[in-house]
Coordinates of C-alpha atoms in Angstrom, one line a residue:
M1 CA 285.6 77.0 -100.8
N2 CA 283.4 78.9 -103.4
Y3 CA 279.7 79.8 -103.3
K4 CA 278.7 76.7 -105.5
E5 CA 280.8 74.3 -103.4
G6 CA 279.1 75.7 -100.1
I7 CA 275.6 75.2 -101.6
K8 CA 276.4 71.8 -102.7
S9 CA 277.6 70.9 -99.1
I10 CA 274.5 72.4 -97.7
D11 CA 272.3 70.3 -100.1
L12 CA 274.1 67.3 -98.9
Y13 CA 273.4 68.0 -95.1
K14 CA 269.7 68.8 -96.0
S15 CA 269.3 65.5 -97.9
R16 CA 271.0 63.7 -95.0
A17 CA 268.5 65.5 -92.6
E18 CA 265.6 64.5 -94.8
V19 CA 266.7 60.9 -94.9
S20 CA 267.1 60.8 -91.1
Q21 CA 263.6 62.4 -90.7
Q22 CA 262.1 59.8 -93.1
R23 CA 263.9 56.9 -91.2
E24 CA 262.5 58.3 -87.8
I25 CA 258.8 58.5 -89.3
E26 CA 259.3 55.0 -90.8
K27 CA 260.1 53.6 -87.3
Y28 CA 257.1 55.3 -85.9
R29 CA 255.0 53.9 -88.8
R30 CA 256.0 50.4 -88.2
F31 CA 255.2 51.0 -84.5
H32 CA 251.6 52.5 -85.2
E33 CA 251.0 49.6 -87.5
S34 CA 251.9 47.0 -84.6
L35 CA 249.2 48.8 -82.5
L36 CA 246.2 48.1 -84.6
G37 CA 243.8 45.9 -82.7
V38 CA 245.5 46.3 -79.2
P39 CA 243.2 47.0 -76.4
S40 CA 243.3 50.8 -75.6
E41 CA 244.3 50.2 -71.8
E42 CA 247.5 48.6 -73.3
L43 CA 248.5 51.9 -75.1
S44 CA 250.6 53.4 -72.4
N45 CA 252.6 50.1 -71.7
K46 CA 253.2 49.8 -75.6
I47 CA 254.5 53.3 -75.9
A48 CA 256.8 52.7 -72.9
E49 CA 258.1 49.5 -74.6
F50 CA 258.6 51.4 -77.8
E51 CA 260.5 54.2 -76.3
E52 CA 262.6 51.7 -74.2
K53 CA 263.7 49.9 -77.5
Q54 CA 264.6 53.4 -79.1
L55 CA 266.8 54.2 -76.0
N56 CA 268.4 50.9 -76.4
A57 CA 268.9 51.2 -80.2
I58 CA 267.4 47.8 -81.0
Q59 CA 266.9 47.6 -84.7
E60 CA 263.3 46.8 -86.0
S61 CA 262.6 44.7 -89.0
E62 CA 261.9 46.2 -92.5
E63 CA 258.5 44.8 -92.8
T64 CA 256.2 46.0 -95.5
P65 CA 252.8 47.5 -94.3
E66 CA 249.8 45.5 -94.5
N67 CA 247.1 47.9 -93.5
P68 CA 246.1 50.8 -95.6
W69 CA 247.8 54.2 -94.9
Y70 CA 245.5 57.3 -94.9
G71 CA 247.0 60.8 -95.0
G72 CA 245.9 64.0 -93.9
G73 CA 246.5 66.7 -91.3
V74 CA 245.9 67.4 -87.6
A75 CA 245.9 70.7 -85.6
V76 CA 246.1 70.8 -81.7
T77 CA 245.5 74.0 -79.6
F78 CA 246.0 73.2 -75.9
G79 CA 246.3 75.2 -72.6
V80 CA 246.9 73.6 -69.3
V81 CA 243.9 70.8 -68.9
Y82 CA 241.8 71.8 -72.0
G83 CA 242.2 72.1 -75.8
R84 CA 240.7 71.7 -79.3
F85 CA 241.7 68.9 -81.7
D86 CA 241.0 69.0 -85.5
A87 CA 242.1 66.1 -87.8
K88 CA 241.1 66.0 -91.6
I89 CA 242.0 62.6 -93.1
T90 CA 241.5 61.3 -96.8
F91 CA 240.0 57.8 -96.6
M92 CA 239.3 55.6 -99.7
D93 CA 235.7 57.2 -100.2
G94 CA 236.8 60.9 -99.5
D95 CA 237.8 63.3 -96.8
Y96 CA 236.6 63.2 -93.3
Q97 CA 236.9 65.5 -90.3
F98 CA 237.3 64.7 -86.6
E99 CA 236.9 67.8 -84.5
T100 CA 236.3 68.1 -80.8
S101 CA 237.6 69.5 -77.6
F102 CA 239.7 67.4 -75.3
W103 CA 241.1 67.2 -71.6
G104 CA 244.7 66.4 -70.9
F105 CA 248.0 68.0 -69.6
G106 CA 250.2 70.4 -71.3
A107 CA 250.4 73.7 -73.3
A108 CA 250.8 73.4 -77.2
G109 CA 249.8 74.8 -80.5
V110 CA 251.0 72.3 -83.1
T111 CA 250.0 71.3 -86.6
A112 CA 251.1 68.2 -88.5
G113 CA 250.8 66.7 -91.9
G114 CA 251.3 63.1 -92.2
G115 CA 249.2 59.7 -92.0
G116 CA 248.9 56.5 -90.5
P117 CA 247.7 52.9 -90.7
W118 CA 244.2 51.8 -90.2
G119 CA 243.0 48.3 -90.0
T120 CA 242.5 46.4 -93.2
Y121 CA 238.7 46.9 -93.4
W122 CA 238.6 50.7 -92.5
N123 CA 237.7 52.5 -96.0
S124 CA 236.3 55.1 -94.1
P125 CA 235.2 56.0 -90.4
G126 CA 231.7 56.9 -91.7
D127 CA 230.0 59.0 -88.8
L128 CA 231.1 56.8 -86.0
E129 CA 231.9 58.3 -82.6
M130 CA 235.4 57.1 -81.3
S131 CA 237.8 58.0 -78.6
F132 CA 241.1 59.2 -79.4
E133 CA 244.6 59.8 -77.6
V134 CA 247.0 62.5 -78.8
F135 CA 250.7 63.0 -77.9
S136 CA 253.1 65.7 -79.0
G137 CA 256.3 67.2 -77.9
S138 CA 257.4 70.0 -80.1
Y139 CA 259.7 73.0 -79.8
G140 CA 260.1 74.1 -83.4
A141 CA 260.2 70.6 -84.7
G142 CA 258.9 67.3 -83.2
L143 CA 256.3 64.5 -83.7
L144 CA 252.6 64.6 -83.0
Q145 CA 251.0 61.1 -82.5
V146 CA 247.4 60.3 -82.6
F147 CA 245.6 56.9 -82.0
W148 CA 241.7 56.4 -82.6
M149 CA 240.0 53.6 -80.7
Y150 CA 236.7 52.0 -81.3
N151 CA 235.0 49.3 -79.1
G152 CA 238.2 49.3 -76.8
S153 CA 240.9 48.6 -79.4
I154 CA 243.2 50.8 -81.7
V155 CA 241.7 50.9 -85.2
G156 CA 243.8 53.8 -86.7
S157 CA 246.6 56.2 -86.1
F158 CA 248.4 59.3 -87.4
I159 CA 252.0 60.4 -87.1
G160 CA 253.7 63.5 -88.6
P161 CA 256.3 65.9 -88.1
A162 CA 254.9 68.6 -85.7
I163 CA 255.2 72.4 -86.5
G164 CA 254.6 74.7 -83.5
G165 CA 255.6 74.7 -79.9
G166 CA 254.7 72.9 -76.7
G167 CA 253.8 69.5 -75.3
V168 CA 250.4 67.7 -74.9
V169 CA 249.0 64.6 -73.8
G170 CA 245.4 64.0 -73.8
G171 CA 242.3 62.6 -75.3
G172 CA 238.6 62.3 -75.6
K173 CA 235.9 61.3 -77.8
G174 CA 234.5 62.8 -81.0
K175 CA 232.7 62.0 -84.1
W176 CA 233.8 61.8 -87.8
K177 CA 231.9 63.5 -90.4
K178 CA 232.4 63.5 -94.2
I179 CA 233.5 66.8 -95.7

């Protein structure tokens, strides 16, 4: 095999990996979409059900998203039981930041770019105070998931490929502000 053939074969594997990663994110997108409006106390059960489906390789439907998808970035720095959380999301009326400290378990320093679905009527979070839960497991590469709750129901979420290291499960409250 010559140099050009070798480069072509690497590109083939790279594109297969990108397609595989995109499919994985699409599965999580559909999962996050299904959580909108679910009471926050049911979140852990819904995650366990989803993970069980993934372990059993049950195919999910190819439905079209009905809720708006907003993109942005999230950074988490966490040590043992306490950490910092910073999200910047672009909603219809501009960029918003959700920055706070939180409690949980783990040790992590991860960032992710991605997005997530929000309920049909969420053009922006305004200056609302919301609770949130964050989950990440990343050792070089992994996923970062965030769920925002308002009045006891999940109203929006974020999923993105995590860059960094560590694992964290936690949550708390914070307030959105327009930037």
